[in-house]
Coordinates of C-alpha atoms in Angstrom, one line a residue:
M260 CA 17.2 62.2 12.1
R261 CA 14.7 59.4 12.5
C262 CA 15.4 58.6 16.1
H263 CA 17.0 55.1 16.3
L264 CA 14.9 53.6 13.4
D265 CA 17.6 53.4 10.5
D266 CA 18.0 50.4 8.4
K267 CA 20.3 48.7 11.0
N268 CA 17.8 48.9 13.7
L269 CA 15.0 47.7 11.5
L270 CA 17.0 44.6 10.9
V271 CA 17.5 44.3 14.6
L272 CA 13.5 44.9 15.0
D273 CA 13.1 42.1 12.5
H274 CA 15.1 39.7 14.4
F275 CA 13.5 40.8 17.7
I276 CA 10.0 40.0 16.4
S277 CA 10.9 36.9 14.3
N278 CA 12.8 35.0 17.3
S279 CA 10.8 32.7 19.4
Y280 CA 10.1 33.5 23.1
K281 CA 8.6 31.4 25.8
T282 CA 4.9 31.0 26.4
G283 CA 3.2 32.4 29.4
D284 CA 4.1 35.2 31.8
C285 CA 7.5 34.1 32.6
L286 CA 9.2 37.2 31.3
R287 CA 12.9 38.4 31.2
G288 CA 13.7 41.0 33.8
D289 CA 14.5 43.7 31.5
T290 CA 11.1 43.2 29.7
M291 CA 9.2 43.3 32.9
E292 CA 11.2 46.7 33.7
I293 CA 10.3 48.2 30.3
L294 CA 6.7 47.4 30.8
G295 CA 6.5 48.2 34.4
S296 CA 7.8 51.6 34.0
C297 CA 5.3 52.2 31.1
R298 CA 2.4 53.2 33.6
L299 CA 4.1 56.7 34.4
D300 CA 4.9 57.3 30.7
L301 CA 1.2 56.7 29.7
A302 CA 0.1 59.2 32.4
A303 CA 2.7 61.7 30.9
Y304 CA 1.4 60.9 27.3
Y305 CA -2.3 61.8 28.4
L306 CA -1.1 64.9 30.1
Q307 CA 0.7 66.0 26.8
K308 CA -2.2 65.1 24.9
L309 CA -4.7 67.1 26.8
H310 CA -2.2 70.1 26.8
N311 CA -1.8 69.8 23.0
C312 CA -5.6 69.7 22.4
A313 CA -7.0 73.1 21.5
H314 CA -10.4 74.1 22.4
T315 CA -12.9 76.6 20.9
D316 CA -13.8 79.8 22.1
R317 CA -16.6 79.0 24.6
K318 CA -17.4 78.7 28.3
M319 CA -15.0 76.9 30.6
R320 CA -16.5 73.7 32.1
V321 CA -15.4 72.6 35.4
L322 CA -16.6 69.5 37.2
F323 CA -16.1 68.9 40.9
L324 CA -16.1 65.2 42.0
V325 CA -17.2 65.5 45.7
H326 CA -17.3 62.7 48.4
E327 CA -17.6 63.8 52.0
P328 CA -18.9 67.0 53.5
S329 CA -15.8 67.2 55.8
L330 CA -13.5 67.4 52.7
W331 CA -15.7 69.9 50.8
D332 CA -14.3 73.1 52.4
K333 CA -10.9 72.6 50.4
Q334 CA -12.8 73.0 47.0
E335 CA -15.9 74.9 48.2
Y336 CA -14.5 78.5 47.8
V337 CA -13.1 77.8 44.4
Y338 CA -16.4 76.3 43.4
D339 CA -18.3 79.4 44.7
L340 CA -16.1 81.7 42.5
F341 CA -16.7 79.5 39.5
A342 CA -20.4 79.3 40.2
A343 CA -20.6 83.1 40.3
D344 CA -18.6 83.6 36.9
D345 CA -20.8 83.8 33.8
M346 CA -18.0 82.4 31.6
V347 CA -17.8 79.2 33.7
E348 CA -20.2 76.1 33.6
T349 CA -19.9 74.2 36.9
T350 CA -21.1 70.8 37.9
L351 CA -20.9 68.8 40.9
V352 CA -21.0 64.9 40.9
L353 CA -21.5 63.2 44.1
L354 CA -19.7 59.8 44.5
S355 CA -21.1 57.0 46.6
S356 CA -20.0 56.9 50.1
Y357 CA -17.1 54.9 50.5
N358 CA -14.1 55.1 53.3
A359 CA -11.0 53.3 54.4
I360 CA -12.8 51.0 56.5
D361 CA -15.2 49.9 54.0
A362 CA -12.2 49.3 51.5
A363 CA -10.4 47.4 54.1
E364 CA -13.5 45.1 54.6
H365 CA -14.1 44.9 50.8
K366 CA -17.5 46.0 50.9
P367 CA -19.2 46.8 47.6
A368 CA -19.5 50.3 46.6
G369 CA -22.7 52.4 45.5
R370 CA -24.4 53.3 48.7
Y371 CA -25.1 56.9 49.6
V372 CA -25.3 58.1 53.1
D373 CA -28.4 60.2 53.6
K374 CA -26.5 63.0 55.5
T375 CA -24.0 63.2 52.8
W376 CA -26.6 63.1 49.9
H377 CA -28.6 65.8 51.5
F378 CA -25.8 67.9 52.5
F379 CA -24.8 68.5 48.7
H380 CA -28.2 68.2 47.0
D381 CA -29.9 70.6 49.4
R382 CA -27.4 73.2 49.0
Y383 CA -26.6 73.4 45.3
P384 CA -28.7 73.3 42.2
N385 CA -26.4 71.3 39.8
V386 CA -25.8 68.0 41.7
F387 CA -25.7 64.6 40.0
D388 CA -25.2 61.2 41.5
F389 CA -22.2 59.5 39.8
T390 CA -24.3 56.1 39.7
N391 CA -27.0 57.9 37.8
V392 CA -24.5 59.8 35.5
I393 CA -22.7 56.4 34.6
D394 CA -20.2 58.2 32.2
L395 CA -18.7 61.5 33.2
N396 CA -18.0 62.1 29.4
V397 CA -21.6 63.5 29.2
F398 CA -20.4 66.7 30.7
H399 CA -17.6 67.4 28.4
A400 CA -15.5 68.9 31.4
D401 CA -12.3 70.8 30.7
Y402 CA -11.2 70.3 34.4
I403 CA -12.1 67.9 36.9
F404 CA -11.4 68.6 40.5
L405 CA -10.9 65.5 42.8
P406 CA -11.5 65.4 46.5
T407 CA -8.7 62.9 47.4
P408 CA -5.8 61.1 46.1
Y409 CA -7.1 57.7 46.9
D410 CA -8.1 55.7 43.9
G411 CA -9.2 52.9 46.3
L412 CA -12.0 55.1 47.9
R413 CA -13.2 55.6 44.2
P414 CA -13.7 51.7 43.2
L415 CA -16.4 52.3 40.7
R416 CA -15.3 52.2 37.1
G417 CA -15.1 55.7 35.5
T418 CA -14.0 57.4 38.6
R419 CA -10.4 56.3 38.8
T420 CA -7.6 58.9 38.1
S421 CA -6.2 57.2 35.1
E422 CA -9.7 57.0 33.4
L423 CA -10.6 60.6 34.3
A424 CA -7.1 61.8 32.9
K425 CA -8.2 60.9 29.4
I426 CA -11.2 63.1 29.3
A427 CA -10.2 66.2 31.2
K428 CA -7.3 68.0 33.0
I429 CA -7.3 66.7 36.5
C430 CA -6.9 69.4 39.4
Y431 CA -6.3 68.6 43.1
I432 CA -6.4 70.8 46.2
A433 CA -5.0 68.7 49.1
Y434 CA -7.8 67.4 51.4
G435 CA -5.4 68.0 54.3
T436 CA -2.1 69.7 54.9
Q437 CA 0.8 67.4 54.7
G438 CA 2.3 68.5 58.0
S439 CA 5.3 66.1 58.0
K440 CA 8.2 65.2 55.8
F441 CA 7.1 61.6 55.9
F442 CA 3.7 62.6 54.3
I443 CA 5.5 64.9 51.7
Q444 CA 7.8 62.0 50.7
W445 CA 4.8 59.7 50.6
E446 CA 2.9 62.1 48.3
T447 CA 5.9 62.1 45.9
E448 CA 5.7 58.4 45.6
L449 CA 1.8 58.3 45.2
A450 CA 2.4 58.1 41.4
P451 CA -0.8 56.3 40.3
F452 CA -2.6 59.5 41.2
F453 CA -0.2 62.5 41.0
A454 CA 1.2 61.3 37.6
H455 CA -2.1 62.1 36.2
V456 CA -2.8 65.4 37.8
S457 CA -2.4 68.4 35.4
V458 CA -2.5 71.1 38.3
H459 CA -1.9 70.3 42.0
F460 CA -2.2 73.3 44.1
C461 CA 0.2 72.7 47.0
D462 CA 0.0 74.1 50.6
S463 CA 3.6 75.0 50.9
E464 CA 6.7 75.7 49.0
E465 CA 8.2 72.6 50.6
E466 CA 5.5 70.4 49.0
Q467 CA 5.7 72.2 45.5
T468 CA 9.6 71.7 45.5
A469 CA 9.3 67.9 46.4
M470 CA 6.6 67.4 43.8
E471 CA 8.3 69.1 41.0
A472 CA 11.5 67.1 41.7
A473 CA 9.3 63.9 41.4
Y474 CA 8.0 64.8 38.0
P475 CA 10.8 66.7 36.2
D476 CA 10.0 65.7 32.7
T477 CA 6.4 66.8 32.6
V478 CA 7.0 69.9 34.5
A479 CA 9.9 70.9 32.2
A480 CA 7.5 70.3 29.2
G481 CA 4.7 72.6 30.7
V482 CA 2.1 69.9 30.8
Q483 CA 1.9 69.4 34.5
H484 CA 2.0 72.2 37.2
F485 CA 2.6 72.2 41.0
E486 CA 1.5 75.6 42.3
D487 CA 2.2 77.2 45.7
I488 CA -0.3 80.2 45.7
G489 CA -1.9 79.5 49.1
Y490 CA -4.6 77.0 50.6
P491 CA -8.2 78.1 50.2
S492 CA -9.5 76.3 53.3
F493 CA -7.3 78.4 55.6
E494 CA -9.0 81.6 54.6
P495 CA -12.2 81.5 56.7
Y496 CA -10.0 80.8 59.9
L497 CA -7.7 83.7 59.2
E498 CA -10.8 85.8 58.8
Y499 CA -12.9 84.7 61.6
R500 CA -13.6 87.0 64.5
C501 CA -15.8 86.5 67.6
D502 CA -16.4 88.0 70.9
P503 CA -14.9 86.5 74.2
R504 CA -16.9 83.6 75.4
I505 CA -18.3 83.2 78.9
R506 CA -17.7 79.6 78.9
R507 CA -14.5 78.5 77.3
R508 CA -13.9 75.1 75.7
V509 CA -11.1 72.7 75.8
L510 CA -11.0 70.4 72.9
W511 CA -9.2 67.0 72.5
M512 CA -8.6 65.7 68.9
P513 CA -6.8 62.3 69.2
R514 CA -5.6 60.6 66.0
W515 CA -7.1 57.4 64.8
N516 CA -3.8 55.3 64.3
T517 CA -1.2 54.5 66.8
E518 CA 1.5 54.0 64.2
A519 CA 4.2 56.8 64.7
N520 CA 5.1 57.4 61.0
I521 CA 1.3 58.5 60.2
G522 CA 0.7 60.5 63.3
G523 CA 0.7 58.4 66.4
S524 CA -2.5 58.6 68.4
H525 CA -2.1 59.2 72.1
F526 CA -5.6 58.3 72.8
L527 CA -5.1 54.8 74.4
V528 CA -2.5 56.3 76.9
Y529 CA -4.2 59.6 77.7
K530 CA -7.9 58.8 77.7
D531 CA -8.3 58.0 81.5
A532 CA -6.1 60.9 82.6
F533 CA -8.2 63.2 80.1
L534 CA -11.5 62.0 81.9
A535 CA -9.9 62.6 85.2
F536 CA -8.6 66.2 84.4
A537 CA -12.2 67.1 82.7
R538 CA -13.8 65.9 85.9
K539 CA -11.8 67.9 88.1
Y540 CA -11.7 71.1 86.1
G541 CA -15.3 71.3 84.5
S542 CA -17.3 74.0 85.4
E543 CA -19.9 76.6 84.4
T544 CA -17.0 78.6 82.8
L545 CA -15.1 75.7 81.2
E546 CA -16.3 72.9 79.4
F547 CA -14.4 69.9 77.8
A548 CA -15.2 68.1 74.5
I549 CA -13.5 65.5 72.2
R550 CA -13.6 65.0 68.5
P551 CA -11.8 61.7 67.7
H552 CA -10.8 61.1 64.1
P553 CA -13.8 59.7 62.3
F554 CA -12.1 56.4 61.9
M555 CA -10.6 56.2 65.5
F556 CA -13.1 54.0 67.2
D557 CA -13.8 51.6 64.3
N558 CA -10.1 51.3 63.6
F559 CA -9.3 50.5 67.4
I560 CA -12.0 47.8 67.3
H561 CA -10.9 46.6 63.8
S562 CA -7.3 46.3 65.1
G563 CA -8.2 44.7 68.4
Q564 CA -6.9 47.7 70.5
M565 CA -10.4 48.2 71.9
T566 CA -13.4 46.1 72.1
A567 CA -17.0 47.4 71.0
Q568 CA -17.9 47.1 74.7
E569 CA -14.7 49.3 75.7
V570 CA -15.9 52.0 73.2
T571 CA -19.6 51.9 74.5
D572 CA -18.2 52.3 78.2
F573 CA -16.0 55.1 77.3
K574 CA -18.6 57.1 75.6
A575 CA -20.9 56.5 78.7
Q576 CA -18.1 58.0 80.9
L577 CA -18.1 61.0 78.8
A578 CA -21.7 61.7 79.1
A579 CA -21.3 61.2 82.8
Y580 CA -18.7 63.8 83.2
G581 CA -20.5 66.3 80.9
I582 CA -17.9 65.9 78.3
V583 CA -19.0 66.8 74.6
L584 CA -18.6 63.9 72.2
D585 CA -18.5 65.2 68.6
E586 CA -18.7 62.2 66.2
G587 CA -19.1 64.4 62.9
Q588 CA -22.4 66.1 63.8
Y589 CA -20.8 69.5 63.5
S590 CA -18.8 70.9 60.8
V591 CA -14.9 71.1 61.2
F592 CA -15.2 74.9 61.0
E593 CA -17.9 74.9 63.8
V594 CA -15.8 72.4 66.0
L595 CA -12.6 74.6 65.6
T596 CA -14.2 77.9 66.1
S597 CA -16.1 76.8 69.2
A598 CA -12.7 75.7 70.9
D599 CA -10.5 78.0 72.9
I600 CA -7.6 75.5 73.8
L601 CA -6.9 72.5 71.6
L602 CA -5.1 69.4 72.8
A603 CA -4.1 67.3 69.7
D604 CA -2.1 64.5 68.1
F605 CA -0.7 65.1 64.8
S606 CA -3.4 66.3 62.3
S607 CA -4.0 68.5 59.4
L608 CA -6.7 70.2 61.5
N609 CA -4.0 71.7 63.9
M610 CA -2.9 74.4 61.3
P611 CA -6.4 75.9 60.7
F612 CA -6.9 76.0 64.5
F613 CA -3.6 77.6 65.0
L614 CA -4.7 80.3 62.4
L615 CA -7.4 81.3 64.7
D616 CA -4.6 82.7 66.9
R617 CA -5.4 80.3 69.8
P618 CA -3.2 78.1 71.9
L619 CA -2.4 74.6 70.8
I620 CA -1.0 71.9 73.0
Y621 CA 0.7 69.4 70.5
C622 CA 1.5 65.9 71.5
P623 CA 4.3 64.8 69.2
N624 CA 5.6 61.4 67.9
D625 CA 9.0 60.9 66.2
N626 CA 8.0 62.0 62.8
E627 CA 9.7 65.0 61.5
L628 CA 7.5 68.0 60.9
S629 CA 7.2 70.0 57.6
D630 CA 8.7 73.4 57.4
D631 CA 5.3 75.1 58.2
Y632 CA 4.4 72.8 61.0
K633 CA 7.8 73.5 62.5
K634 CA 6.8 77.3 62.5
M635 CA 3.5 76.3 64.1
T636 CA 4.9 74.1 66.8
A637 CA 7.5 76.6 67.6
C638 CA 4.9 78.8 69.2
S639 CA 2.9 76.2 70.5
Y640 CA 2.9 74.0 73.7
V641 CA 4.6 70.8 72.8
A642 CA 3.8 68.2 75.4
E643 CA 5.9 64.9 75.2
T644 CA 4.0 63.3 78.1
W645 CA 0.7 63.5 79.9
G646 CA 2.3 65.4 82.7
A647 CA 3.4 68.2 80.3
A648 CA 0.0 68.3 78.6
E649 CA -1.6 68.7 82.1
R650 CA 0.7 71.6 83.2
Y651 CA 0.1 73.4 79.9
L652 CA -3.8 73.0 80.2
E653 CA -3.7 74.3 83.9
Q654 CA -1.6 77.2 82.8
L655 CA -3.9 78.1 79.9
I656 CA -6.8 77.7 81.9
R657 CA -5.5 80.4 84.1
Y658 CA -5.3 82.7 81.0
E659 CA -1.4 82.4 81.0
D660 CA -0.3 82.1 77.4
P661 CA 3.2 83.4 77.2
L662 CA 3.6 82.3 73.5
A663 CA 0.7 84.4 72.3
H664 CA 2.9 87.3 71.0
Q665 CA 5.2 84.8 69.0
R666 CA 2.0 82.9 67.8
R667 CA 0.7 86.2 66.6
G668 CA 3.6 86.9 64.4
I669 CA 3.6 83.6 62.8
V670 CA -0.3 83.6 62.0
E671 CA 0.3 87.0 60.2
E672 CA 3.0 85.4 58.1
F673 CA 0.5 82.8 56.9
R674 CA -2.2 85.4 56.5
A675 CA -0.1 87.2 54.0
K676 CA 0.2 84.0 52.1
H677 CA -3.2 82.4 52.2
I678 CA -5.8 85.2 52.1
G679 CA -7.0 85.3 48.5
A680 CA -5.9 81.6 47.8
A681 CA -9.4 80.6 46.3
Q682 CA -9.4 83.6 43.8
R683 CA -5.8 82.9 42.9
I684 CA -6.6 79.2 42.2
A685 CA -9.7 80.2 40.1
D686 CA -7.6 82.7 38.1
R687 CA -4.9 80.1 37.5
I688 CA -7.5 77.7 36.0
K689 CA -8.9 80.5 33.6
R690 CA -5.6 81.4 32.6
D691 CA -4.8 77.9 31.7
F692 CA -8.1 77.7 29.7
A693 CA -7.2 80.7 27.9
E694 CA -3.8 79.7 26.9
S695 CA -5.5 76.3 25.6
L696 CA -7.3 78.3 22.9
H697 CA -3.8 78.3 21.2
P698 CA -1.6 76.0 23.1
H699 CA 2.1 75.7 22.5
T700 CA 2.9 72.2 21.3
A701 CA 4.7 70.3 24.1
C702 CA 7.2 67.5 23.3
L703 CA 8.1 64.6 25.6
P704 CA 10.7 62.9 23.2
E705 CA 12.1 60.6 26.0
I706 CA 8.7 59.6 27.2
E707 CA 7.6 58.8 23.6
Q708 CA 10.9 56.9 23.0
R709 CA 10.2 54.8 26.1
L710 CA 6.4 54.1 25.1
F711 CA 7.9 53.1 21.6
E712 CA 10.1 50.7 23.2
A713 CA 7.3 49.3 25.4
K714 CA 5.2 48.7 22.1
K715 CA 8.2 46.9 20.5
T716 CA 8.4 44.8 23.7
L717 CA 4.7 43.8 23.4
V718 CA 5.1 43.1 19.6
S719 CA 8.0 40.6 20.8
L720 CA 5.6 38.9 23.2
I721 CA 2.7 38.7 20.8
G722 CA 3.8 38.5 17.3
R723 CA 5.2 35.0 17.1
N724 CA 3.9 33.3 20.2
S725 CA 0.8 31.4 19.0
D726 CA 0.6 29.2 22.2
L727 CA 0.0 32.5 24.2
L728 CA -3.3 33.1 22.3
P729 CA -5.7 31.1 24.6
H730 CA -4.0 32.6 27.6
F731 CA -3.8 36.3 26.2
C732 CA -6.1 37.9 28.5
E733 CA -4.5 36.3 31.6
Q734 CA -1.1 37.9 31.0
K735 CA 0.1 40.5 33.6
W736 CA 0.7 42.9 30.6
Y737 CA -2.8 42.6 29.3
P738 CA -4.3 45.8 30.7
L739 CA -1.2 47.7 29.6
Y740 CA -1.9 46.3 26.0
L741 CA -5.3 47.5 26.0
E742 CA -4.0 51.0 27.1
M743 CA -1.4 50.9 24.4
L744 CA -4.2 50.6 21.7
S745 CA -5.2 54.1 22.1
M746 CA -1.5 55.7 22.4
H747 CA -0.3 57.2 19.2
P748 CA 2.9 59.2 18.9
W749 CA 3.0 63.1 18.3
S750 CA 6.5 63.2 16.8
D751 CA 7.0 62.5 13.1
H752 CA 10.0 60.1 13.6
F753 CA 7.9 57.9 16.0
V754 CA 4.8 58.0 13.5
W755 CA 7.4 56.9 10.9
G756 CA 8.7 54.1 13.1
E757 CA 5.3 52.8 14.0
Q758 CA 4.6 52.6 10.4
Q759 CA 7.7 50.6 9.6
I760 CA 6.9 48.0 12.4
L761 CA 3.5 47.6 10.9
V762 CA 4.8 46.8 7.4
K763 CA 7.2 44.2 9.1
L764 CA 4.2 42.6 10.8
K765 CA 2.2 42.4 7.5
E766 CA 5.2 40.8 5.8
L767 CA 5.3 38.2 8.7
Y768 CA 1.6 37.8 8.4
A769 CA 2.0 37.0 4.6
T770 CA 4.4 34.1 5.3
A771 CA 2.6 32.7 8.3
V772 CA 1.2 29.2 8.0
E773 CA -0.9 28.7 11.0
R774 CA -4.2 30.6 11.7
E775 CA -3.0 31.0 15.3
H776 CA 0.1 32.7 14.4
R777 CA -1.6 35.1 12.1
A778 CA -4.2 35.9 14.8
C779 CA -1.3 36.7 17.1
L780 CA 0.2 39.1 14.5
T781 CA -2.9 40.9 13.9
L782 CA -3.2 41.6 17.7
A783 CA 0.3 43.0 17.3
M784 CA -0.8 45.1 14.3
L785 CA -3.7 46.6 16.5
L786 CA -0.9 48.4 18.5
F787 CA -0.3 50.6 15.4
A788 CA -3.5 50.7 13.6
D789 CA -7.2 50.7 13.9
P790 CA -8.8 47.4 12.5
L791 CA -10.8 49.5 10.1
I792 CA -7.8 50.1 8.1
L793 CA -6.2 46.9 8.3
S794 CA -6.1 44.7 5.1
V795 CA -6.3 41.5 7.0
P796 CA -9.3 40.2 9.1
L797 CA -9.5 39.6 12.9
E798 CA -10.3 35.9 13.2
I799 CA -12.2 35.9 16.4
D800 CA -13.2 32.6 16.7
L801 CA -9.6 31.9 17.8
F802 CA -9.8 34.6 20.5
P803 CA -10.2 33.8 24.3
E804 CA -13.5 34.8 25.8
G805 CA -13.6 38.7 26.6
L806 CA -10.7 39.6 24.2
Y807 CA -12.9 40.8 21.3
T808 CA -15.3 42.6 23.7
D809 CA -12.4 44.6 25.1
L810 CA -11.0 45.4 21.7
R811 CA -14.5 46.5 20.5
E812 CA -14.6 49.0 23.5
A813 CA -11.0 50.3 23.1
F814 CA -11.5 51.1 19.4
A815 CA -15.2 52.2 20.0
E816 CA -13.8 54.9 22.4
Q817 CA -11.0 56.0 19.8
R818 CA -13.4 56.4 17.1
K819 CA -15.8 58.4 19.2
E820 CA -13.1 60.5 20.1
L821 CA -12.3 61.1 16.4
G822 CA -15.9 61.7 15.5
I823 CA -16.2 58.4 13.7
G824 CA -19.3 56.2 14.1

């Protein structure tokens, strides 16, 4: 059966194309709905395309896009295993330094922080700067590991997830554990990123279940995978051992934002009390330290919750009281392993500290925790107020730790799951590469159907509306049109359907009187054929500025992929 494209439907399609429609961007609601949902379907299309593309019997190529040293420990142990494997070629590409504050202030991207640049270039032999690479295609990677899910922190062209998913299978190890049900739910809605990810290594079964439910079609087709096989950055904490220290350390880690749903920082409420407590109890056998979130002070200044002078004064008080201020001069591992007691807001760093089997005083907000974090807090000291936090601190300073036995049991439970995670991740990617020598052909008929309908919708917008031509590049759907130029169906019935539409467009072209009308019809034809095989010319003198340049780029990329030119 040729999937909804019999003679009756071709007559409907003929009517659909031939009827007039309004100029400009005022589209019907159903039209916008079809085009709006198309982004996710395009992501699924590229997942399918990469899955179905067999490779030759050769070494596997894995590229790691790296950003900040503080995030590297999530990928580092997997990279080390690949780098030591003779059958794997590994490459590191360093992105320019760009953070959330830079994005909020609309700063230009392209700057490299010296400390970050040297961290990677001084440690590894095969590091390239992205601005020098220009096009990641040069590495012919099979897999690309991304450091975060935030395209906004990768503003340079050629680094966005939707671009990278066209050239390699995207892999992701979360840069931080989710910790709350809000963040797990938020992650399922981060479609611009996760819709393009071929393999996401989850940190919990709860996260895996939620992500699989968010992408049922691609998971069922076997082109997208959400794996719960352990979190590699937990391993060094579970393996860490040290002798008791003469001088113990109490570490405070306040969050950067006071909004409850994303963590709820207690810093502004507790800062004076913490200073007083440290001043009272600090001694030769007990020191205090604070490691604020890297964005905290800048965010409080930016939001007007503190002035720059108030931040300066607070730092001066820390120095006067002998409290160590860590603003990123130490690695996360160094910071956490040097602490004996942790006082913390919600943070993805709470779990690695907990896995050291050391007491955590957790300052909660109203956000519901994930299942794993509930296990953690069940054998931690939960302080709803500063008074409670102070009592727990005094108790732990006296070496009274009544939850130690219960905590140790949960740590052992997590140990069984997470030890060996990096090896299992490396093995999972190698298994996927081996299967890709002779991949089973994945089919996504419902997604192909929706993409086919979206192309028909674009044809209806373009094919008769000659008044649209001068404003073609200004339409909301123009980026989607360019994306659709490289989208070609796998299933025979959709291939046949596209051919029928092309035949109908050619018939309309033959009867068209105005050059502008014919130009619009050729633009519609490009959705189904390379201009090289069209029997009609692209009359580009009628095209608005930039349109022909975009078309040249789109088809040059297609032809390069096909080995033409």
